[in-house]
Every structure is written in structure tokens, then in C-alpha cells.
PDB file of C-alpha atoms in Angstrom:
ATOM      1  CA  MET A   1     -67.378 -56.783  43.016  1.00 46.00           C
ATOM      2  CA  ILE A   2     -64.143 -55.096  43.861  1.00 45.00           C
ATOM      3  CA  ARG A   3     -61.080 -57.198  44.327  1.00 47.00           C
ATOM      4  CA  PHE A   4     -58.258 -55.910  46.471  1.00 44.00           C
ATOM      5  CA  SER A   5     -54.661 -57.041  46.376  1.00 47.00           C
ATOM      6  CA  SER A   6     -52.570 -57.370  49.468  1.00 45.00           C
ATOM      7  CA  PRO A   7     -52.360 -54.667  50.682  1.00 44.00           C
ATOM      8  CA  PHE A   8     -55.691 -53.879  49.110  1.00 41.00           C
ATOM      9  CA  GLN A   9     -55.686 -50.455  47.530  1.00 43.00           C
ATOM     10  CA  LEU A  10     -57.962 -48.483  45.342  1.00 41.00           C
ATOM     11  CA  ALA A  11     -56.861 -45.134  43.939  1.00 41.00           C
ATOM     12  CA  PHE A  12     -59.572 -42.625  43.558  1.00 42.00           C
ATOM     13  CA  GLY A  13     -58.687 -38.928  43.326  1.00 43.00           C
ATOM     14  CA  ARG A  14     -56.241 -38.079  46.020  1.00 43.00           C
ATOM     15  CA  ALA A  15     -57.392 -40.865  48.346  1.00 44.00           C
ATOM     16  CA  THR A  16     -56.180 -44.430  48.571  1.00 45.00           C
ATOM     17  CA  PHE A  17     -58.329 -47.074  50.215  1.00 44.00           C
ATOM     18  CA  SER A  18     -56.582 -49.947  51.965  1.00 44.00           C
ATOM     19  CA  ARG A  19     -58.064 -52.921  53.728  1.00 45.00           C
ATOM     20  CA  TYR A  20     -56.266 -54.478  56.563  1.00 45.00           C
ATOM     21  CA  GLY A  21     -58.218 -57.368  57.761  1.00 47.00           C
ATOM     22  CA  SER A  22     -61.785 -56.234  57.931  1.00 45.00           C
ATOM     23  CA  THR A  23     -61.104 -52.549  58.212  1.00 46.00           C
ATOM     24  CA  LEU A  24     -61.408 -50.221  55.276  1.00 47.00           C
ATOM     25  CA  CYS A  25     -59.506 -47.009  55.924  1.00 49.00           C
ATOM     26  CA  ARG A  26     -58.708 -43.964  53.834  1.00 50.00           C
ATOM     27  CA  ILE A  27     -55.066 -42.954  53.558  1.00 49.00           C
ATOM     28  CA  ARG A  28     -54.154 -39.540  52.160  1.00 52.00           C
ATOM     29  CA  GLN A  29     -51.236 -39.497  49.736  1.00 50.00           C
ATOM     30  CA  PRO A  30     -48.679 -36.693  49.968  1.00 51.00           C
ATOM     31  CA  THR A  31     -49.576 -33.897  47.642  1.00 51.00           C
ATOM     32  CA  THR A  32     -47.048 -32.652  45.119  1.00 49.00           C
ATOM     33  CA  ALA A  33     -47.056 -29.457  43.081  1.00 46.00           C
ATOM     34  CA  PRO A  34     -47.997 -30.040  39.478  1.00 47.00           C
ATOM     35  CA  THR A  35     -45.045 -29.982  37.123  1.00 45.00           C
ATOM     36  CA  GLN A  36     -45.105 -26.785  35.113  1.00 47.00           C
ATOM     37  CA  THR A  37     -44.056 -27.665  31.593  1.00 51.00           C
ATOM     38  CA  ARG A  38     -43.468 -24.896  29.000  1.00 53.00           C
ATOM     39  CA  SER A  39     -45.115 -25.178  25.697  1.00 58.00           C
ATOM     40  CA  TYR A  40     -43.131 -25.637  22.466  1.00 50.00           C
ATOM     41  CA  ALA A  41     -43.772 -22.035  21.410  1.00 54.00           C
ATOM     42  CA  GLN A  42     -42.531 -20.711  24.770  1.00 55.00           C
ATOM     43  CA  ARG A  43     -39.291 -22.635  24.433  1.00 57.00           C
ATOM     44  CA  LEU A  44     -38.772 -21.176  20.933  1.00 51.00           C
ATOM     45  CA  ASP A  45     -39.409 -17.651  22.257  1.00 54.00           C
ATOM     46  CA  ALA A  46     -36.812 -18.209  25.003  1.00 54.00           C
ATOM     47  CA  ASP A  47     -34.247 -19.341  22.450  1.00 54.00           C
ATOM     48  CA  ASP A  48     -34.956 -16.263  20.337  1.00 56.00           C
ATOM     49  CA  SER A  49     -34.413 -14.006  23.353  1.00 68.00           C
ATOM     50  CA  VAL A  50     -30.988 -15.502  23.990  1.00 63.00           C
ATOM     51  CA  LEU A  51     -30.043 -15.161  20.309  1.00 62.00           C
ATOM     52  CA  GLU A  52     -31.164 -11.557  20.240  1.00 66.00           C
ATOM     53  CA  LYS A  53     -29.011 -10.680  23.259  1.00 68.00           C
ATOM     54  CA  GLU A  54     -26.022 -12.417  21.740  1.00 70.00           C
ATOM     55  CA  TRP A  55     -26.523 -10.641  18.433  1.00 65.00           C
ATOM     56  CA  LYS A  56     -26.745  -7.192  20.102  1.00 72.00           C
ATOM     57  CA  ARG A  57     -23.627  -7.941  22.131  1.00 73.00           C
ATOM     58  CA  ARG A  58     -21.760  -8.836  18.925  1.00 69.00           C
ATOM     59  CA  LEU A  59     -23.208  -5.846  17.034  1.00 68.00           C
ATOM     60  CA  TYR A  60     -21.931  -3.227  19.566  1.00 72.00           C
ATOM     61  CA  SER A  61     -18.560  -4.858  20.209  1.00 74.00           C
ATOM     62  CA  TRP A  62     -15.105  -3.434  19.474  1.00 77.00           C
ATOM     63  CA  ARG A  63     -14.595  -6.151  16.864  1.00 74.00           C
ATOM     64  CA  THR A  64     -17.551  -4.799  14.872  1.00 75.00           C
ATOM     65  CA  ILE A  65     -16.235  -1.254  15.135  1.00 77.00           C
ATOM     66  CA  GLY A  66     -12.840  -2.398  13.885  1.00 75.00           C
ATOM     67  CA  LEU A  67     -14.347  -4.342  11.010  1.00 76.00           C
ATOM     68  CA  PHE A  68     -16.486  -1.346  10.096  1.00 82.00           C
ATOM     69  CA  SER A  69     -13.472   1.021   9.944  1.00 87.00           C
ATOM     70  CA  ILE A  70     -11.313  -1.262   7.778  1.00 87.00           C
ATOM     71  CA  PRO A  71     -13.567  -1.173   4.634  1.00 89.00           C
ATOM     72  CA  LEU A  72     -13.914   2.619   4.990  1.00 92.00           C
ATOM     73  CA  ILE A  73     -10.159   3.053   5.079  1.00 93.00           C
ATOM     74  CA  ALA A  74      -9.543   0.536   2.285  1.00 93.00           C
ATOM     75  CA  PHE A  75     -12.132   2.069  -0.063  1.00 94.00           C
ATOM     76  CA  GLY A  76     -10.870   5.566   0.776  1.00 94.00           C
ATOM     77  CA  LEU A  77      -7.260   4.637  -0.058  1.00 95.00           C
ATOM     78  CA  GLY A  78      -8.426   2.878  -3.212  1.00 94.00           C
ATOM     79  CA  THR A  79     -10.275   6.018  -4.343  1.00 95.00           C
ATOM     80  CA  TRP A  80      -7.213   8.094  -3.536  1.00 95.00           C
ATOM     81  CA  GLN A  81      -5.096   5.789  -5.688  1.00 95.00           C
ATOM     82  CA  LEU A  82      -7.636   6.228  -8.473  1.00 95.00           C
ATOM     83  CA  PHE A  83      -7.003   9.986  -8.450  1.00 95.00           C
ATOM     84  CA  ARG A  84      -3.263   9.327  -8.223  1.00 94.00           C
ATOM     85  CA  LEU A  85      -3.482   7.023 -11.216  1.00 94.00           C
ATOM     86  CA  LYS A  86      -5.220   9.718 -13.308  1.00 94.00           C
ATOM     87  CA  TRP A  87      -2.593  12.261 -12.217  1.00 93.00           C
ATOM     88  CA  LYS A  88       0.285   9.900 -13.078  1.00 91.00           C
ATOM     89  CA  LEU A  89      -1.129   9.045 -16.502  1.00 92.00           C
ATOM     90  CA  ALA A  90      -1.480  12.763 -17.286  1.00 91.00           C
ATOM     91  CA  LEU A  91       2.067  13.335 -16.031  1.00 88.00           C
ATOM     92  CA  LEU A  92       3.434  10.505 -18.190  1.00 89.00           C
ATOM     93  CA  ASP A  93       1.729  11.931 -21.258  1.00 89.00           C
ATOM     94  CA  ASP A  94       3.140  15.361 -20.508  1.00 88.00           C
ATOM     95  CA  VAL A  95       6.672  13.997 -19.903  1.00 86.00           C
ATOM     96  CA  ASN A  96       6.536  11.897 -23.046  1.00 87.00           C
ATOM     97  CA  ASP A  97       5.494  14.947 -25.055  1.00 87.00           C
ATOM     98  CA  ARG A  98       8.349  17.030 -23.631  1.00 87.00           C
ATOM     99  CA  MET A  99      10.961  14.346 -24.173  1.00 85.00           C
ATOM    100  CA  HIS A 100      10.185  14.074 -27.883  1.00 85.00           C
ATOM    101  CA  ARG A 101      10.156  17.775 -28.647  1.00 88.00           C
ATOM    102  CA  ARG A 102      13.046  19.302 -30.547  1.00 90.00           C
ATOM    103  CA  PRO A 103      15.948  20.262 -28.243  1.00 89.00           C
ATOM    104  CA  ILE A 104      16.212  23.934 -27.378  1.00 89.00           C
ATOM    105  CA  ALA A 105      19.173  26.023 -26.277  1.00 90.00           C
ATOM    106  CA  LEU A 106      19.387  26.470 -22.511  1.00 89.00           C
ATOM    107  CA  PRO A 107      19.164  30.186 -21.520  1.00 87.00           C
ATOM    108  CA  LEU A 108      22.184  31.678 -19.812  1.00 85.00           C
ATOM    109  CA  ARG A 109      20.091  32.455 -16.759  1.00 86.00           C
ATOM    110  CA  VAL A 110      17.538  29.870 -15.723  1.00 85.00           C
ATOM    111  CA  THR A 111      14.788  30.499 -13.188  1.00 85.00           C
ATOM    112  CA  ALA A 112      13.019  27.940 -10.994  1.00 83.00           C
ATOM    113  CA  ASP A 113       9.757  28.425 -12.921  1.00 84.00           C
ATOM    114  CA  GLU A 114      11.511  27.603 -16.222  1.00 85.00           C
ATOM    115  CA  ILE A 115      12.948  24.445 -14.645  1.00 87.00           C
ATOM    116  CA  ASN A 116       9.521  23.300 -13.409  1.00 85.00           C
ATOM    117  CA  ARG A 117       7.921  24.147 -16.715  1.00 85.00           C
ATOM    118  CA  ASN A 118      10.548  22.414 -18.839  1.00 86.00           C
ATOM    119  CA  GLU A 119      11.457  19.373 -16.721  1.00 88.00           C
ATOM    120  CA  TYR A 120      12.351  16.412 -18.972  1.00 88.00           C
ATOM    121  CA  ARG A 121      12.708  18.806 -21.898  1.00 90.00           C
ATOM    122  CA  ARG A 122      15.812  18.218 -23.985  1.00 91.00           C
ATOM    123  CA  VAL A 123      18.199  21.165 -24.077  1.00 93.00           C
ATOM    124  CA  LEU A 124      21.549  21.964 -25.728  1.00 93.00           C
ATOM    125  CA  VAL A 125      24.251  23.522 -23.634  1.00 93.00           C
ATOM    126  CA  HIS A 126      27.782  24.443 -24.738  1.00 93.00           C
ATOM    127  CA  GLY A 127      30.806  24.892 -22.527  1.00 94.00           C
ATOM    128  CA  VAL A 128      33.859  23.326 -20.838  1.00 95.00           C
ATOM    129  CA  PHE A 129      33.740  20.896 -17.916  1.00 95.00           C
ATOM    130  CA  ASP A 130      35.560  21.998 -14.758  1.00 94.00           C
ATOM    131  CA  HIS A 131      36.891  18.594 -13.722  1.00 92.00           C
ATOM    132  CA  SER A 132      38.687  20.058 -10.704  1.00 91.00           C
ATOM    133  CA  ALA A 133      35.262  20.629  -9.091  1.00 92.00           C
ATOM    134  CA  GLU A 134      33.967  17.136  -9.946  1.00 94.00           C
ATOM    135  CA  MET A 135      31.693  15.585  -7.328  1.00 94.00           C
ATOM    136  CA  LEU A 136      30.947  11.846  -6.958  1.00 94.00           C
ATOM    137  CA  VAL A 137      27.569  10.812  -5.554  1.00 93.00           C
ATOM    138  CA  GLY A 138      27.141   7.358  -4.145  1.00 87.00           C
ATOM    139  CA  PRO A 139      27.542   4.578  -3.926  1.00 90.00           C
ATOM    140  CA  ARG A 140      25.076   3.847  -6.701  1.00 90.00           C
ATOM    141  CA  ALA A 141      24.519   0.497  -8.399  1.00 90.00           C
ATOM    142  CA  TYR A 142      24.067  -0.018 -12.134  1.00 87.00           C
ATOM    143  CA  GLU A 143      22.870  -3.493 -13.200  1.00 85.00           C
ATOM    144  CA  GLY A 144      24.054  -4.850  -9.865  1.00 87.00           C
ATOM    145  CA  GLU A 145      27.540  -3.343 -10.017  1.00 90.00           C
ATOM    146  CA  PRO A 146      28.532  -0.688  -7.473  1.00 92.00           C
ATOM    147  CA  GLY A 147      29.742   2.709  -8.628  1.00 93.00           C
ATOM    148  CA  PHE A 148      29.212   6.465  -8.442  1.00 94.00           C
ATOM    149  CA  ILE A 149      27.326   9.252 -10.206  1.00 93.00           C
ATOM    150  CA  VAL A 150      29.585  11.962 -11.649  1.00 94.00           C
ATOM    151  CA  VAL A 151      28.325  15.542 -11.242  1.00 95.00           C
ATOM    152  CA  THR A 152      30.560  18.177 -12.902  1.00 95.00           C
ATOM    153  CA  PRO A 153      30.114  21.947 -13.338  1.00 95.00           C
ATOM    154  CA  LEU A 154      29.947  23.123 -16.972  1.00 95.00           C
ATOM    155  CA  VAL A 155      31.459  26.566 -17.539  1.00 94.00           C
ATOM    156  CA  ARG A 156      29.538  28.400 -20.299  1.00 93.00           C
ATOM    157  CA  GLU A 157      30.660  31.119 -22.665  1.00 89.00           C
ATOM    158  CA  ASP A 158      29.577  33.933 -20.343  1.00 89.00           C
ATOM    159  CA  GLY A 159      31.367  32.355 -17.352  1.00 90.00           C
ATOM    160  CA  SER A 160      28.158  31.081 -15.725  1.00 91.00           C
ATOM    161  CA  ARG A 161      28.043  27.514 -14.508  1.00 93.00           C
ATOM    162  CA  VAL A 162      25.438  24.762 -14.466  1.00 94.00           C
ATOM    163  CA  LEU A 163      25.680  21.324 -12.887  1.00 95.00           C
ATOM    164  CA  VAL A 164      25.640  18.339 -15.214  1.00 95.00           C
ATOM    165  CA  ASN A 165      24.936  14.809 -14.072  1.00 95.00           C
ATOM    166  CA  ARG A 166      27.263  13.109 -16.523  1.00 94.00           C
ATOM    167  CA  GLY A 167      26.262   9.552 -15.490  1.00 92.00           C
ATOM    168  CA  TRP A 168      27.585   6.445 -13.759  1.00 92.00           C
ATOM    169  CA  ILE A 169      31.118   5.087 -13.411  1.00 92.00           C
ATOM    170  CA  LYS A 170      32.465   1.936 -11.822  1.00 91.00           C
ATOM    171  CA  ARG A 171      33.694   2.005  -8.220  1.00 91.00           C
ATOM    172  CA  GLU A 172      37.252   1.086  -9.143  1.00 91.00           C
ATOM    173  CA  LEU A 173      37.409   4.162 -11.437  1.00 91.00           C
ATOM    174  CA  LYS A 174      36.621   6.587  -8.655  1.00 90.00           C
ATOM    175  CA  ASP A 175      40.049   8.230  -8.927  1.00 90.00           C
ATOM    176  CA  PRO A 176      40.096  10.633 -11.937  1.00 90.00           C
ATOM    177  CA  LYS A 177      43.621   9.514 -12.750  1.00 90.00           C
ATOM    178  CA  THR A 178      42.323   6.035 -13.596  1.00 90.00           C
ATOM    179  CA  ARG A 179      39.979   7.462 -16.284  1.00 90.00           C
ATOM    180  CA  PRO A 180      41.854  10.107 -18.296  1.00 89.00           C
ATOM    181  CA  ASP A 181      39.410   9.763 -21.239  1.00 87.00           C
ATOM    182  CA  SER A 182      36.681  11.295 -19.091  1.00 88.00           C
ATOM    183  CA  GLN A 183      38.772  14.371 -18.236  1.00 90.00           C
ATOM    184  CA  ASP A 184      38.557  16.126 -21.616  1.00 86.00           C
ATOM    185  CA  ALA A 185      39.316  19.846 -21.385  1.00 86.00           C
ATOM    186  CA  GLU A 186      37.966  20.714 -24.835  1.00 91.00           C
ATOM    187  CA  PRO A 187      34.636  22.591 -25.323  1.00 92.00           C
ATOM    188  CA  VAL A 188      31.684  20.219 -25.603  1.00 92.00           C
ATOM    189  CA  THR A 189      28.030  20.462 -26.526  1.00 92.00           C
ATOM    190  CA  VAL A 190      25.871  18.421 -24.174  1.00 92.00           C
ATOM    191  CA  VAL A 191      22.373  17.184 -24.922  1.00 92.00           C
ATOM    192  CA  ALA A 192      20.589  16.828 -21.587  1.00 93.00           C
ATOM    193  CA  PHE A 193      17.258  16.670 -19.804  1.00 92.00           C
ATOM    194  CA  VAL A 194      16.277  19.510 -17.511  1.00 91.00           C
ATOM    195  CA  ARG A 195      15.670  18.012 -14.072  1.00 88.00           C
ATOM    196  CA  ARG A 196      14.508  19.201 -10.722  1.00 85.00           C
ATOM    197  CA  ALA A 197      16.661  18.323  -7.742  1.00 80.00           C
ATOM    198  CA  PRO A 198      15.790  14.818  -6.452  1.00 80.00           C
ATOM    199  CA  ARG A 199      14.822  14.450  -2.806  1.00 81.00           C
ATOM    200  CA  ALA A 200      16.890  12.315  -0.506  1.00 77.00           C
ATOM    201  CA  ASN A 201      15.020   9.833   1.691  1.00 80.00           C
ATOM    202  CA  ALA A 202      15.155   9.801   5.469  1.00 79.00           C
ATOM    203  CA  PHE A 203      17.735   6.972   5.539  1.00 83.00           C
ATOM    204  CA  THR A 204      20.304   8.709   3.328  1.00 85.00           C
ATOM    205  CA  PRO A 205      23.279  10.122   5.303  1.00 87.00           C
ATOM    206  CA  LYS A 206      23.983  13.833   5.069  1.00 88.00           C
ATOM    207  CA  SER A 207      26.634  14.861   2.583  1.00 88.00           C
ATOM    208  CA  ASP A 208      29.885  16.505   3.661  1.00 88.00           C
ATOM    209  CA  PRO A 209      30.915  19.255   1.198  1.00 86.00           C
ATOM    210  CA  ASN A 210      34.168  19.914   3.053  1.00 87.00           C
ATOM    211  CA  SER A 211      35.471  16.397   2.379  1.00 88.00           C
ATOM    212  CA  ASN A 212      33.696  16.212  -1.003  1.00 88.00           C
ATOM    213  CA  GLU A 213      31.592  13.212   0.118  1.00 89.00           C
ATOM    214  CA  TRP A 214      28.157  13.185  -1.422  1.00 92.00           C
ATOM    215  CA  TYR A 215      25.484  10.579  -0.666  1.00 92.00           C
ATOM    216  CA  SER A 216      22.737  12.323  -2.584  1.00 91.00           C
ATOM    217  CA  ILE A 217      22.437  15.109  -5.138  1.00 91.00           C
ATOM    218  CA  ASP A 218      22.010  18.103  -2.872  1.00 90.00           C
ATOM    219  CA  LEU A 219      21.565  20.836  -5.466  1.00 90.00           C
ATOM    220  CA  GLY A 220      21.903  23.763  -3.083  1.00 89.00           C
ATOM    221  CA  LEU A 221      25.124  22.550  -1.467  1.00 91.00           C
ATOM    222  CA  MET A 222      26.661  21.465  -4.763  1.00 93.00           C
ATOM    223  CA  ALA A 223      25.873  24.792  -6.433  1.00 92.00           C
ATOM    224  CA  GLN A 224      27.328  26.653  -3.461  1.00 92.00           C
ATOM    225  CA  ARG A 225      30.527  24.561  -3.471  1.00 92.00           C
ATOM    226  CA  SER A 226      31.086  24.885  -7.226  1.00 92.00           C
ATOM    227  CA  ASN A 227      29.840  28.472  -7.556  1.00 93.00           C
ATOM    228  CA  SER A 228      27.146  27.319 -10.022  1.00 93.00           C
ATOM    229  CA  GLN A 229      23.521  28.111 -10.688  1.00 92.00           C
ATOM    230  CA  GLU A 230      21.026  25.801  -9.026  1.00 90.00           C
ATOM    231  CA  VAL A 231      20.371  24.063 -12.318  1.00 91.00           C
ATOM    232  CA  LEU A 232      20.720  20.291 -12.798  1.00 92.00           C
ATOM    233  CA  LEU A 233      20.990  18.698 -16.220  1.00 94.00           C
ATOM    234  CA  ASP A 234      21.010  14.945 -16.884  1.00 93.00           C
ATOM    235  CA  ALA A 235      23.350  14.197 -19.799  1.00 92.00           C
ATOM    236  CA  ILE A 236      21.706  11.873 -22.355  1.00 91.00           C
ATOM    237  CA  GLN A 237      23.532   8.747 -23.546  1.00 85.00           C
ATOM    238  CA  LEU A 238      23.317   8.870 -27.355  1.00 76.00           C
ATOM    239  CA  ASP A 239      25.747   6.058 -28.247  1.00 67.00           C
ATOM    240  CA  SER A 240      24.935   2.443 -29.129  1.00 61.00           C
ATOM    241  CA  HIS A 241      25.153  -0.478 -26.721  1.00 58.00           C
ATOM    242  CA  ILE A 242      28.638  -1.385 -27.973  1.00 57.00           C
ATOM    243  CA  SER A 243      29.841   2.141 -27.365  1.00 70.00           C
ATOM    244  CA  ILE A 244      28.317   2.138 -23.888  1.00 73.00           C
ATOM    245  CA  VAL A 245      30.226  -1.015 -22.911  1.00 75.00           C
ATOM    246  CA  ASP A 246      33.448   0.500 -24.233  1.00 76.00           C
ATOM    247  CA  ASP A 247      32.793   3.832 -22.431  1.00 79.00           C
ATOM    248  CA  ALA A 248      32.218   1.983 -19.149  1.00 79.00           C
ATOM    249  CA  LYS A 249      35.593   0.250 -19.420  1.00 83.00           C
ATOM    250  CA  ARG A 250      37.358   3.570 -20.229  1.00 84.00           C
ATOM    251  CA  GLY A 251      35.675   5.369 -17.338  1.00 86.00           C
ATOM    252  CA  ILE A 252      33.484   7.640 -19.468  1.00 89.00           C
ATOM    253  CA  PRO A 253      30.274   8.192 -17.489  1.00 91.00           C
ATOM    254  CA  LEU A 254      27.147   6.422 -18.751  1.00 90.00           C
ATOM    255  CA  GLY A 255      24.427   9.053 -19.196  1.00 88.00           C
ATOM    256  CA  THR A 256      20.644   8.901 -18.908  1.00 87.00           C
ATOM    257  CA  PRO A 257      18.925   6.846 -21.654  1.00 84.00           C
ATOM    258  CA  MET A 258      16.585   8.592 -24.067  1.00 79.00           C
ATOM    259  CA  GLU A 259      13.558   6.740 -22.685  1.00 76.00           C
ATOM    260  CA  VAL A 260      13.131   7.568 -19.012  1.00 74.00           C
ATOM    261  CA  ASP A 261      11.249   4.902 -17.037  1.00 77.00           C
ATOM    262  CA  ILE A 262       8.879   6.534 -14.521  1.00 80.00           C
ATOM    263  CA  ARG A 263       7.253   4.063 -12.209  1.00 83.00           C
ATOM    264  CA  ASN A 264       3.490   3.833 -12.162  1.00 88.00           C
ATOM    265  CA  ASN A 265       2.204   1.318  -9.594  1.00 90.00           C
ATOM    266  CA  HIS A 266      -1.029   3.133  -8.741  1.00 92.00           C
ATOM    267  CA  LEU A 267      -3.239   0.633 -10.586  1.00 92.00           C
ATOM    268  CA  GLN A 268      -1.813  -2.259  -8.515  1.00 93.00           C
ATOM    269  CA  TYR A 269      -2.334  -0.291  -5.315  1.00 94.00           C
ATOM    270  CA  LEU A 270      -5.889   0.576  -6.391  1.00 94.00           C
ATOM    271  CA  ILE A 271      -6.812  -3.063  -7.039  1.00 95.00           C
ATOM    272  CA  THR A 272      -5.210  -4.158  -3.754  1.00 95.00           C
ATOM    273  CA  TRP A 273      -7.129  -1.662  -1.633  1.00 95.00           C
ATOM    274  CA  TYR A 274     -10.465  -2.305  -3.340  1.00 95.00           C
ATOM    275  CA  VAL A 275     -10.101  -6.090  -2.994  1.00 95.00           C
ATOM    276  CA  LEU A 276      -9.256  -5.604   0.684  1.00 93.00           C
ATOM    277  CA  GLY A 277     -12.344  -3.421   1.047  1.00 92.00           C
ATOM    278  CA  VAL A 278     -14.617  -6.011  -0.516  1.00 93.00           C
ATOM    279  CA  LEU A 279     -13.257  -8.808   1.633  1.00 92.00           C
ATOM    280  CA  THR A 280     -13.534  -6.882   4.863  1.00 88.00           C
ATOM    281  CA  THR A 281     -17.054  -5.758   3.893  1.00 89.00           C
ATOM    282  CA  GLY A 282     -18.035  -9.405   3.563  1.00 87.00           C
ATOM    283  CA  MET A 283     -16.534 -10.146   6.960  1.00 81.00           C
ATOM    284  CA  LEU A 284     -18.441  -7.228   8.471  1.00 81.00           C
ATOM    285  CA  VAL A 285     -21.775  -8.364   6.973  1.00 81.00           C
ATOM    286  CA  TYR A 286     -21.160 -11.923   8.233  1.00 78.00           C
ATOM    287  CA  ASN A 287     -20.355 -10.634  11.724  1.00 74.00           C
ATOM    288  CA  ILE A 288     -23.396  -8.349  12.156  1.00 74.00           C
ATOM    289  CA  ARG A 289     -26.053 -10.339  10.334  1.00 73.00           C
ATOM    290  CA  ARG A 290     -29.188 -10.924  12.450  1.00 64.00           C
ATOM    291  CA  PRO A 291     -29.598 -14.617  13.337  1.00 62.00           C
ATOM    292  CA  LEU A 292     -32.638 -16.606  12.233  1.00 59.00           C
ATOM    293  CA  THR A 293     -35.449 -17.050  14.741  1.00 62.00           C
ATOM    294  CA  ALA A 294     -35.955 -20.519  16.216  1.00 58.00           C
ATOM    295  CA  ALA A 295     -39.192 -20.974  14.262  1.00 59.00           C
ATOM    296  CA  ALA A 296     -37.419 -20.021  11.016  1.00 60.00           C
ATOM    297  CA  ARG A 297     -34.632 -22.517  11.751  1.00 62.00           C
ATOM    298  CA  VAL A 298     -37.146 -25.283  12.444  1.00 62.00           C
ATOM    299  CA  LYS A 299     -38.976 -24.522   9.207  1.00 64.00           C
ATOM    300  CA  ARG A 300     -35.727 -24.557   7.262  1.00 63.00           C
ATOM    301  CA  MET A 301     -34.775 -27.906   8.794  1.00 66.00           C
ATOM    302  CA  ARG A 302     -38.204 -29.306   7.931  1.00 65.00           C
ATOM    303  CA  ASP A 303     -37.884 -28.054   4.365  1.00 65.00           C
ATOM    304  CA  ARG A 304     -34.442 -29.605   4.033  1.00 66.00           C
ATOM    305  CA  ALA A 305     -35.668 -32.850   5.516  1.00 68.00           C
ATOM    306  CA  GLY A 306     -38.591 -32.873   3.128  1.00 64.00           C
ATOM    307  CA  SER A 307     -36.330 -32.356   0.156  1.00 53.00           C
ATOM    308  CA  PHE A 308     -34.400 -35.580   1.034  1.00 49.00           C
ATOM    309  CA  LEU A 309     -37.496 -37.680   1.369  1.00 47.00           C
TER     310      LEU A 309
END
């Protein structure tokens, strides 16, 4: 026997039976479209599609192109510094060998090839300094104290002239009258290094030969003004430390030390560029790595959860 509540209803299929009083009628319920639910696998595939589009967008972005170019440039500069390091080490060995050879007499006429071939070679040159044509280059600092470099023509026995970088003097001794001990008119024998003309940087003012103001050693202009050969010699300081201090007080120029310090920073530059290349390569790999699929992420989460249980 079927019992009906009030109102009495019985659901069967899409029909509902209701009894009002003694009448049993059939009432049709409104039909609704069945809810379309995606399966778990379909949702994972949809997530993977979004991740794939995002990864391709990041892969072909300007950021990726920039990150790709930085390691190439860094490793290229590091490799260039490696070749520079090999060149500098060979140069230092060559310079060290030249500096410790026996001094030779400087020829009366010196060519540019001989200067390049014998740079940092010790030479002996005999003559008399022409102090009237003295040129002061500077300002130049020595151990934090300002001063000038003294360049003086040396007149040789045949009348030819060469330029000698005699060394550094204090700023307050700029006037030759304040340093009479440095104005010796007797013949001297100078032990010096053969040097090529140094290059002035872009920030150095131009020298003015007419007013005898020199901000850098311009070998061509100096030779023209003093009627000398374009030959530059760096006088070597042979005295002890006590004599050097006394010479500085008397205004005698402090010459170049026997051991010339040539900077070699190429190894530091090489390490810096290679480290930068490695770091930026790691950033590039992290940026373009393909993301895990949704299924792989779920599996990894399950594995991690299982390891804690």
C-alpha cells in the first residue's frame, strides 16, 4: 500500500503524482539540462595547456633573449682575458729578462725599431744636461705628495740630443733656482731604461710648448722644442733609501726604481667574467625550463606525502 503525504507525491522518472482529494493527477516537472562535469584527466589536460602557453610566452620573450646574450658576452670577454693573461705573462717574462741584462751603450742614432726591440733594456749614455731646455710634466703625485716629472735633453759627444726623464721633484721646488744641486753642468753618465713614449688618456689636457706647460710626455713636441731625437730614457735611481730622501729634499729628481711594476689584472678580470657567465647561465636555465605537467606535479605531491607518513 502506498502512503502519500500532504500533498501526496510520488516521484517516478520525470513524473510526479499528486493526490488532491480523490483525484490522482500527473504533474510534469520542469526539465533541466544535465550538468556536464569534466573528468579529472580533462582538468589536468586543461591545466597543462595553460602552462604550455605560459612557458612558450616566456621562452620567446625579450627577457629570455637578454638573458641568453649576457652569458655569451661574459664567456667571450672571459676568454679574451685568458688570451690577454697569456700575452701579459709572456711580456712580463720578456721585460724581466731585458731589465736584468748587462747595460749596453746607447747608439748615437737610434731608430724606432731599436726602441721597440730594446724597451726596458738598460743602457749607458754619456753627455751634459741642457738645463735651459728643461721641461716639467705634471702635476704628478709621488706617495701622495704633488710634484712634477723633470724631462731634460742630454747633449752627447757628437752634439746629438736625447730626452731623459730624470724623475720626480716636489711642487715647491718647481723653480730651478730653488734646487741648484740638480743643475749640474758637468758631464754625467746616466744609466737608464729605454722607453717608448707613453700615451696620454682622453682626459689629459693638451700641452702648450710655447709656454712650456706639459701635462703629459708628448715625445714628438718635446723633441721638436728641444731639437732632440725622439728617444726617451728613464733614468734609474741607484741610490739607497736614505740617499733618496736626501735627494728629494735637495731637489734632485727621483729616478725610476730598478724593479718596474707592470700591472697585471687580467686574472681577476677573467674570474669576474666567468663567474658572471655561470650565474647568468643559471638564471637563463631557470627562466626557460619547461614546467612539470599536472600529472607529474600530482605524482610528486603524492610521493612527498607518502614520505611523511
